[in-house]
Amino acid sequence: MKDIEILLPEFEIEDLANQQVIVNEPQPIISGNEWEIIPTNASLNRARKWLTTVNCATISAWRQCHNRETNDSLNRELQRQLRAFQYGVIRLKGYYQECGQEAGSENSYLTFDLHEDPDFYNNLRFLSESYDQDSFLFKAADSDIAYLIGTNEDFIRENGERIELGRLTIGNMDAKMYSQIGAGRFSFE
């Protein structure tokens, strides 16, 4: 089943919600310190908590050159390795453009370091390199800014070793690169 996104004026959304035609109301765009709790999406609330309090990364073993079976197998292996490091893991649907490819979706993970592992960044860099990823997203607990960290020669040649992405934003439907948890999405801009 594919998700279909329909953009409606706010008054029509309220009418549909009142009639209980829609289950999940659209998430507002939230950035900075404007939020306390994001309505209707517990997984997105948990992700927001980790993204603002501990070292976090998004990472995938997915490559557009592989078939679905291979990608799923590689991602399961990556998830096992993340859990072996005792990192928290939340499944995401990521929208990203690989070097030299069209933008596309991929299954990925938000991983977070609850134990303040001093090797968290280096371990994620190693895993990203091991799975031939262009990059991984990293956000330090003590920073509002997230970065794409290059982990292969093509990415580094085109973009440098690190790209500043910006601050966490929840619900921006116009973001070019974003991650989705259920009906909620987050990006860094």
PDB file of N, CA, C and O in Angstrom, residues 58-65 92-109 128 131-138 147-156 158-163 165 175-180 185-188:
ATOM      1  N   THR A  58      21.451   9.238  11.735  1.00  0.00           N
ATOM      2  CA  THR A  58      20.619   8.414  10.859  1.00  0.00           C
ATOM      3  C   THR A  58      21.576   7.707   9.910  1.00  0.00           C
ATOM      4  O   THR A  58      22.544   8.291   9.426  1.00  0.00           O
ATOM      5  N   ILE A  59      21.300   6.439   9.700  1.00  0.00           N
ATOM      6  CA  ILE A  59      22.201   5.608   8.913  1.00  0.00           C
ATOM      7  C   ILE A  59      21.398   4.510   8.230  1.00  0.00           C
ATOM      8  O   ILE A  59      20.332   4.115   8.705  1.00  0.00           O
ATOM      9  N   SER A  60      21.914   4.047   7.112  1.00  0.00           N
ATOM     10  CA  SER A  60      21.261   2.985   6.351  1.00  0.00           C
ATOM     11  C   SER A  60      22.324   2.123   5.686  1.00  0.00           C
ATOM     12  O   SER A  60      23.452   2.564   5.490  1.00  0.00           O
ATOM     13  N   ALA A  61      21.945   0.924   5.336  1.00  0.00           N
ATOM     14  CA  ALA A  61      22.803   0.073   4.506  1.00  0.00           C
ATOM     15  C   ALA A  61      22.226   0.010   3.092  1.00  0.00           C
ATOM     16  O   ALA A  61      22.726  -0.718   2.241  1.00  0.00           O
ATOM     17  N   TRP A  62      21.167   0.722   2.843  1.00  0.00           N
ATOM     18  CA  TRP A  62      20.425   0.719   1.583  1.00  0.00           C
ATOM     19  C   TRP A  62      21.242   1.382   0.478  1.00  0.00           C
ATOM     20  O   TRP A  62      21.853   2.420   0.675  1.00  0.00           O
ATOM     21  N   ARG A  63      21.263   0.764  -0.706  1.00  0.00           N
ATOM     22  CA  ARG A  63      21.886   1.343  -1.900  1.00  0.00           C
ATOM     23  C   ARG A  63      20.944   1.153  -3.078  1.00  0.00           C
ATOM     24  O   ARG A  63      20.371   0.069  -3.244  1.00  0.00           O
ATOM     25  N   GLN A  64      20.798   2.167  -3.900  1.00  0.00           N
ATOM     26  CA  GLN A  64      19.900   2.075  -5.053  1.00  0.00           C
ATOM     27  C   GLN A  64      20.355   1.017  -6.053  1.00  0.00           C
ATOM     28  O   GLN A  64      19.542   0.490  -6.808  1.00  0.00           O
ATOM     29  N   CYS A  65      21.624   0.674  -6.050  1.00  0.00           N
ATOM     30  CA  CYS A  65      22.131  -0.316  -7.001  1.00  0.00           C
ATOM     31  C   CYS A  65      21.775  -1.754  -6.599  1.00  0.00           C
ATOM     32  O   CYS A  65      21.929  -2.675  -7.397  1.00  0.00           O
ATOM     33  N   LEU A  92      13.154   4.140  10.224  1.00  0.00           N
ATOM     34  CA  LEU A  92      12.716   5.326   9.494  1.00  0.00           C
ATOM     35  C   LEU A  92      12.512   4.992   8.031  1.00  0.00           C
ATOM     36  O   LEU A  92      13.078   4.026   7.519  1.00  0.00           O
ATOM     37  N   LYS A  93      11.796   5.833   7.349  1.00  0.00           N
ATOM     38  CA  LYS A  93      11.794   5.864   5.887  1.00  0.00           C
ATOM     39  C   LYS A  93      12.516   7.159   5.538  1.00  0.00           C
ATOM     40  O   LYS A  93      12.059   8.246   5.885  1.00  0.00           O
ATOM     41  N   GLY A  94      13.669   7.043   4.905  1.00  0.00           N
ATOM     42  CA  GLY A  94      14.460   8.222   4.571  1.00  0.00           C
ATOM     43  C   GLY A  94      14.290   8.612   3.112  1.00  0.00           C
ATOM     44  O   GLY A  94      14.098   7.750   2.251  1.00  0.00           O
ATOM     45  N   TYR A  95      14.353   9.896   2.845  1.00  0.00           N
ATOM     46  CA  TYR A  95      14.301  10.427   1.477  1.00  0.00           C
ATOM     47  C   TYR A  95      15.573  11.220   1.270  1.00  0.00           C
ATOM     48  O   TYR A  95      15.800  12.232   1.924  1.00  0.00           O
ATOM     49  N   TYR A  96      16.412  10.724   0.340  1.00  0.00           N
ATOM     50  CA  TYR A  96      17.779  11.182   0.230  1.00  0.00           C
ATOM     51  C   TYR A  96      18.234  10.978  -1.208  1.00  0.00           C
ATOM     52  O   TYR A  96      17.719  10.117  -1.911  1.00  0.00           O
ATOM     53  N   GLN A  97      19.226  11.741  -1.635  1.00  0.00           N
ATOM     54  CA  GLN A  97      19.786  11.582  -2.966  1.00  0.00           C
ATOM     55  C   GLN A  97      21.208  11.063  -2.860  1.00  0.00           C
ATOM     56  O   GLN A  97      22.084  11.732  -2.306  1.00  0.00           O
ATOM     57  N   GLU A  98      21.428   9.842  -3.366  1.00  0.00           N
ATOM     58  CA  GLU A  98      22.788   9.306  -3.417  1.00  0.00           C
ATOM     59  C   GLU A  98      23.575  10.064  -4.479  1.00  0.00           C
ATOM     60  O   GLU A  98      23.006  10.589  -5.430  1.00  0.00           O
ATOM     61  N   CYS A  99      24.900  10.089  -4.337  1.00  0.00           N
ATOM     62  CA  CYS A  99      25.747  10.752  -5.327  1.00  0.00           C
ATOM     63  C   CYS A  99      25.497  10.170  -6.712  1.00  0.00           C
ATOM     64  O   CYS A  99      25.514   8.953  -6.890  1.00  0.00           O
ATOM     65  N   GLY A 100      25.219  11.047  -7.668  1.00  0.00           N
ATOM     66  CA  GLY A 100      25.025  10.624  -9.043  1.00  0.00           C
ATOM     67  C   GLY A 100      23.700   9.929  -9.320  1.00  0.00           C
ATOM     68  O   GLY A 100      23.515   9.363 -10.387  1.00  0.00           O
ATOM     69  N   GLN A 101      22.771   9.949  -8.375  1.00  0.00           N
ATOM     70  CA  GLN A 101      21.487   9.265  -8.526  1.00  0.00           C
ATOM     71  C   GLN A 101      20.342  10.252  -8.359  1.00  0.00           C
ATOM     72  O   GLN A 101      20.519  11.346  -7.833  1.00  0.00           O
ATOM     73  N   GLU A 102      19.164   9.833  -8.777  1.00  0.00           N
ATOM     74  CA  GLU A 102      17.941  10.596  -8.492  1.00  0.00           C
ATOM     75  C   GLU A 102      17.617  10.438  -7.012  1.00  0.00           C
ATOM     76  O   GLU A 102      17.952   9.434  -6.393  1.00  0.00           O
ATOM     77  N   ALA A 103      16.903  11.411  -6.460  1.00  0.00           N
ATOM     78  CA  ALA A 103      16.451  11.289  -5.068  1.00  0.00           C
ATOM     79  C   ALA A 103      15.505  10.101  -4.959  1.00  0.00           C
ATOM     80  O   ALA A 103      14.735   9.819  -5.888  1.00  0.00           O
ATOM     81  N   GLY A 104      15.566   9.397  -3.854  1.00  0.00           N
ATOM     82  CA  GLY A 104      14.710   8.232  -3.666  1.00  0.00           C
ATOM     83  C   GLY A 104      14.524   7.924  -2.202  1.00  0.00           C
ATOM     84  O   GLY A 104      15.140   8.527  -1.328  1.00  0.00           O
ATOM     85  N   SER A 105      13.664   6.968  -1.937  1.00  0.00           N
ATOM     86  CA  SER A 105      13.417   6.577  -0.546  1.00  0.00           C
ATOM     87  C   SER A 105      14.255   5.359  -0.197  1.00  0.00           C
ATOM     88  O   SER A 105      14.618   4.569  -1.061  1.00  0.00           O
ATOM     89  N   GLU A 106      14.543   5.246   1.080  1.00  0.00           N
ATOM     90  CA  GLU A 106      15.298   4.108   1.572  1.00  0.00           C
ATOM     91  C   GLU A 106      14.896   3.835   3.006  1.00  0.00           C
ATOM     92  O   GLU A 106      14.492   4.742   3.734  1.00  0.00           O
ATOM     93  N   ASN A 107      14.979   2.600   3.402  1.00  0.00           N
ATOM     94  CA  ASN A 107      14.766   2.249   4.800  1.00  0.00           C
ATOM     95  C   ASN A 107      16.049   2.578   5.546  1.00  0.00           C
ATOM     96  O   ASN A 107      17.145   2.243   5.092  1.00  0.00           O
ATOM     97  N   SER A 108      15.909   3.254   6.657  1.00  0.00           N
ATOM     98  CA  SER A 108      17.082   3.653   7.421  1.00  0.00           C
ATOM     99  C   SER A 108      16.742   3.621   8.902  1.00  0.00           C
ATOM    100  O   SER A 108      15.648   3.231   9.292  1.00  0.00           O
ATOM    101  N   TYR A 109      17.692   4.045   9.722  1.00  0.00           N
ATOM    102  CA  TYR A 109      17.528   4.001  11.169  1.00  0.00           C
ATOM    103  C   TYR A 109      17.957   5.316  11.796  1.00  0.00           C
ATOM    104  O   TYR A 109      18.956   5.913  11.388  1.00  0.00           O
ATOM    105  N   SER A 128      29.056   3.233   8.326  1.00  0.00           N
ATOM    106  CA  SER A 128      28.681   3.882   7.069  1.00  0.00           C
ATOM    107  C   SER A 128      29.677   3.533   5.956  1.00  0.00           C
ATOM    108  O   SER A 128      29.284   3.228   4.828  1.00  0.00           O
ATOM    109  N   TYR A 131      29.241  -0.194   4.815  1.00  0.00           N
ATOM    110  CA  TYR A 131      28.084  -0.456   3.953  1.00  0.00           C
ATOM    111  C   TYR A 131      28.079   0.427   2.714  1.00  0.00           C
ATOM    112  O   TYR A 131      27.055   0.581   2.050  1.00  0.00           O
ATOM    113  N   ASP A 132      29.239   1.005   2.383  1.00  0.00           N
ATOM    114  CA  ASP A 132      29.430   1.789   1.168  1.00  0.00           C
ATOM    115  C   ASP A 132      28.399   2.927   1.048  1.00  0.00           C
ATOM    116  O   ASP A 132      27.869   3.191  -0.026  1.00  0.00           O
ATOM    117  N   GLN A 133      28.136   3.586   2.164  1.00  0.00           N
ATOM    118  CA  GLN A 133      27.211   4.713   2.149  1.00  0.00           C
ATOM    119  C   GLN A 133      27.953   5.991   1.775  1.00  0.00           C
ATOM    120  O   GLN A 133      29.133   6.152   2.078  1.00  0.00           O
ATOM    121  N   ASP A 134      27.231   6.914   1.110  1.00  0.00           N
ATOM    122  CA  ASP A 134      27.816   8.220   0.798  1.00  0.00           C
ATOM    123  C   ASP A 134      28.105   8.995   2.075  1.00  0.00           C
ATOM    124  O   ASP A 134      29.118   9.669   2.192  1.00  0.00           O
ATOM    125  N   SER A 135      27.186   8.869   3.027  1.00  0.00           N
ATOM    126  CA  SER A 135      27.286   9.666   4.240  1.00  0.00           C
ATOM    127  C   SER A 135      26.342   9.115   5.308  1.00  0.00           C
ATOM    128  O   SER A 135      25.550   8.218   5.041  1.00  0.00           O
ATOM    129  N   PHE A 136      26.446   9.683   6.492  1.00  0.00           N
ATOM    130  CA  PHE A 136      25.445   9.472   7.540  1.00  0.00           C
ATOM    131  C   PHE A 136      25.192  10.819   8.180  1.00  0.00           C
ATOM    132  O   PHE A 136      26.026  11.729   8.120  1.00  0.00           O
ATOM    133  N   LEU A 137      24.022  10.990   8.753  1.00  0.00           N
ATOM    134  CA  LEU A 137      23.686  12.228   9.436  1.00  0.00           C
ATOM    135  C   LEU A 137      24.104  12.086  10.885  1.00  0.00           C
ATOM    136  O   LEU A 137      23.834  11.060  11.515  1.00  0.00           O
ATOM    137  N   PHE A 138      24.771  13.106  11.423  1.00  0.00           N
ATOM    138  CA  PHE A 138      25.199  13.095  12.820  1.00  0.00           C
ATOM    139  C   PHE A 138      24.779  14.392  13.492  1.00  0.00           C
ATOM    140  O   PHE A 138      24.949  15.479  12.941  1.00  0.00           O
ATOM    141  N   TYR A 147      24.837  17.434  10.844  1.00  0.00           N
ATOM    142  CA  TYR A 147      25.760  17.422   9.713  1.00  0.00           C
ATOM    143  C   TYR A 147      25.633  16.117   8.941  1.00  0.00           C
ATOM    144  O   TYR A 147      25.374  15.066   9.535  1.00  0.00           O
ATOM    145  N   LEU A 148      25.841  16.194   7.634  1.00  0.00           N
ATOM    146  CA  LEU A 148      26.067  14.987   6.841  1.00  0.00           C
ATOM    147  C   LEU A 148      27.564  14.756   6.855  1.00  0.00           C
ATOM    148  O   LEU A 148      28.337  15.653   6.505  1.00  0.00           O
ATOM    149  N   ILE A 149      27.974  13.564   7.240  1.00  0.00           N
ATOM    150  CA  ILE A 149      29.391  13.213   7.321  1.00  0.00           C
ATOM    151  C   ILE A 149      29.710  12.291   6.145  1.00  0.00           C
ATOM    152  O   ILE A 149      29.157  11.197   6.034  1.00  0.00           O
ATOM    153  N   GLY A 150      30.562  12.742   5.261  1.00  0.00           N
ATOM    154  CA  GLY A 150      30.925  11.961   4.080  1.00  0.00           C
ATOM    155  C   GLY A 150      31.738  10.735   4.442  1.00  0.00           C
ATOM    156  O   GLY A 150      32.670  10.824   5.241  1.00  0.00           O
ATOM    157  N   THR A 151      31.377   9.585   3.820  1.00  0.00           N
ATOM    158  CA  THR A 151      32.109   8.352   4.127  1.00  0.00           C
ATOM    159  C   THR A 151      32.518   7.582   2.875  1.00  0.00           C
ATOM    160  O   THR A 151      32.920   6.430   2.974  1.00  0.00           O
ATOM    161  N   ASN A 152      32.395   8.201   1.709  1.00  0.00           N
ATOM    162  CA  ASN A 152      32.994   7.578   0.526  1.00  0.00           C
ATOM    163  C   ASN A 152      33.581   8.665  -0.365  1.00  0.00           C
ATOM    164  O   ASN A 152      33.262   9.849  -0.239  1.00  0.00           O
ATOM    165  N   GLU A 153      34.464   8.269  -1.268  1.00  0.00           N
ATOM    166  CA  GLU A 153      35.214   9.229  -2.076  1.00  0.00           C
ATOM    167  C   GLU A 153      34.319  10.099  -2.954  1.00  0.00           C
ATOM    168  O   GLU A 153      34.588  11.284  -3.125  1.00  0.00           O
ATOM    169  N   ASP A 154      33.252   9.537  -3.536  1.00  0.00           N
ATOM    170  CA  ASP A 154      32.374  10.322  -4.402  1.00  0.00           C
ATOM    171  C   ASP A 154      31.743  11.479  -3.632  1.00  0.00           C
ATOM    172  O   ASP A 154      31.720  12.615  -4.095  1.00  0.00           O
ATOM    173  N   PHE A 155      31.218  11.191  -2.457  1.00  0.00           N
ATOM    174  CA  PHE A 155      30.580  12.232  -1.649  1.00  0.00           C
ATOM    175  C   PHE A 155      31.600  13.295  -1.252  1.00  0.00           C
ATOM    176  O   PHE A 155      31.355  14.492  -1.379  1.00  0.00           O
ATOM    177  N   ILE A 156      32.751  12.855  -0.751  1.00  0.00           N
ATOM    178  CA  ILE A 156      33.767  13.784  -0.272  1.00  0.00           C
ATOM    179  C   ILE A 156      34.291  14.643  -1.417  1.00  0.00           C
ATOM    180  O   ILE A 156      34.467  15.852  -1.255  1.00  0.00           O
ATOM    181  N   GLU A 158      32.657  15.571  -4.103  1.00  0.00           N
ATOM    182  CA  GLU A 158      31.617  16.514  -4.514  1.00  0.00           C
ATOM    183  C   GLU A 158      31.247  17.527  -3.428  1.00  0.00           C
ATOM    184  O   GLU A 158      30.853  18.645  -3.737  1.00  0.00           O
ATOM    185  N   ASN A 159      31.353  17.138  -2.154  1.00  0.00           N
ATOM    186  CA  ASN A 159      30.783  17.961  -1.082  1.00  0.00           C
ATOM    187  C   ASN A 159      31.731  18.301   0.053  1.00  0.00           C
ATOM    188  O   ASN A 159      31.380  19.083   0.927  1.00  0.00           O
ATOM    189  N   GLY A 160      32.890  17.665   0.105  1.00  0.00           N
ATOM    190  CA  GLY A 160      33.752  17.816   1.273  1.00  0.00           C
ATOM    191  C   GLY A 160      33.402  16.748   2.295  1.00  0.00           C
ATOM    192  O   GLY A 160      32.500  15.941   2.087  1.00  0.00           O
ATOM    193  N   GLU A 161      34.119  16.762   3.394  1.00  0.00           N
ATOM    194  CA  GLU A 161      33.922  15.712   4.397  1.00  0.00           C
ATOM    195  C   GLU A 161      32.690  15.919   5.260  1.00  0.00           C
ATOM    196  O   GLU A 161      32.208  14.988   5.884  1.00  0.00           O
ATOM    197  N   ARG A 162      32.166  17.144   5.280  1.00  0.00           N
ATOM    198  CA  ARG A 162      31.045  17.435   6.179  1.00  0.00           C
ATOM    199  C   ARG A 162      30.204  18.570   5.608  1.00  0.00           C
ATOM    200  O   ARG A 162      30.734  19.565   5.144  1.00  0.00           O
ATOM    201  N   ILE A 163      28.880  18.387   5.660  1.00  0.00           N
ATOM    202  CA  ILE A 163      27.945  19.427   5.220  1.00  0.00           C
ATOM    203  C   ILE A 163      27.044  19.789   6.393  1.00  0.00           C
ATOM    204  O   ILE A 163      26.417  18.909   6.996  1.00  0.00           O
ATOM    205  N   LEU A 165      23.734  20.789   7.874  1.00  0.00           N
ATOM    206  CA  LEU A 165      22.345  20.695   7.431  1.00  0.00           C
ATOM    207  C   LEU A 165      21.438  21.709   8.115  1.00  0.00           C
ATOM    208  O   LEU A 165      20.481  22.184   7.523  1.00  0.00           O
ATOM    209  N   ALA A 175      10.614  19.867   2.566  1.00  0.00           N
ATOM    210  CA  ALA A 175      12.023  19.493   2.721  1.00  0.00           C
ATOM    211  C   ALA A 175      12.445  18.539   1.609  1.00  0.00           C
ATOM    212  O   ALA A 175      11.707  17.629   1.245  1.00  0.00           O
ATOM    213  N   LYS A 176      13.643  18.740   1.060  1.00  0.00           N
ATOM    214  CA  LYS A 176      14.159  17.866  -0.007  1.00  0.00           C
ATOM    215  C   LYS A 176      14.706  16.562   0.558  1.00  0.00           C
ATOM    216  O   LYS A 176      14.593  15.518  -0.070  1.00  0.00           O
ATOM    217  N   MET A 177      15.346  16.635   1.710  1.00  0.00           N
ATOM    218  CA  MET A 177      15.831  15.444   2.397  1.00  0.00           C
ATOM    219  C   MET A 177      15.133  15.407   3.747  1.00  0.00           C
ATOM    220  O   MET A 177      15.130  16.397   4.466  1.00  0.00           O
ATOM    221  N   TYR A 178      14.553  14.262   4.081  1.00  0.00           N
ATOM    222  CA  TYR A 178      13.856  14.151   5.356  1.00  0.00           C
ATOM    223  C   TYR A 178      13.734  12.695   5.734  1.00  0.00           C
ATOM    224  O   TYR A 178      13.987  11.800   4.944  1.00  0.00           O
ATOM    225  N   SER A 179      13.337  12.478   6.984  1.00  0.00           N
ATOM    226  CA  SER A 179      13.062  11.138   7.486  1.00  0.00           C
ATOM    227  C   SER A 179      11.626  11.115   7.974  1.00  0.00           C
ATOM    228  O   SER A 179      11.118  12.116   8.483  1.00  0.00           O
ATOM    229  N   GLN A 180      11.004   9.969   7.828  1.00  0.00           N
ATOM    230  CA  GLN A 180       9.601   9.834   8.192  1.00  0.00           C
ATOM    231  C   GLN A 180       9.419   8.666   9.160  1.00  0.00           C
ATOM    232  O   GLN A 180       9.979   7.597   8.959  1.00  0.00           O
ATOM    233  N   ARG A 185       7.137  13.564   9.980  1.00  0.00           N
ATOM    234  CA  ARG A 185       8.442  13.688   9.321  1.00  0.00           C
ATOM    235  C   ARG A 185       9.281  14.735  10.004  1.00  0.00           C
ATOM    236  O   ARG A 185       8.778  15.680  10.581  1.00  0.00           O
ATOM    237  N   PHE A 186      10.598  14.510   9.942  1.00  0.00           N
ATOM    238  CA  PHE A 186      11.529  15.509  10.459  1.00  0.00           C
ATOM    239  C   PHE A 186      12.656  15.693   9.470  1.00  0.00           C
ATOM    240  O   PHE A 186      12.970  14.836   8.650  1.00  0.00           O
ATOM    241  N   SER A 187      13.251  16.880   9.527  1.00  0.00           N
ATOM    242  CA  SER A 187      14.371  17.213   8.661  1.00  0.00           C
ATOM    243  C   SER A 187      15.266  18.183   9.419  1.00  0.00           C
ATOM    244  O   SER A 187      14.951  18.624  10.530  1.00  0.00           O
ATOM    245  N   PHE A 188      16.375  18.500   8.819  1.00  0.00           N
ATOM    246  CA  PHE A 188      17.292  19.494   9.387  1.00  0.00           C
ATOM    247  C   PHE A 188      17.494  20.569   8.339  1.00  0.00           C
ATOM    248  O   PHE A 188      17.875  20.285   7.215  1.00  0.00           O
TER     249      PHE A 188
END
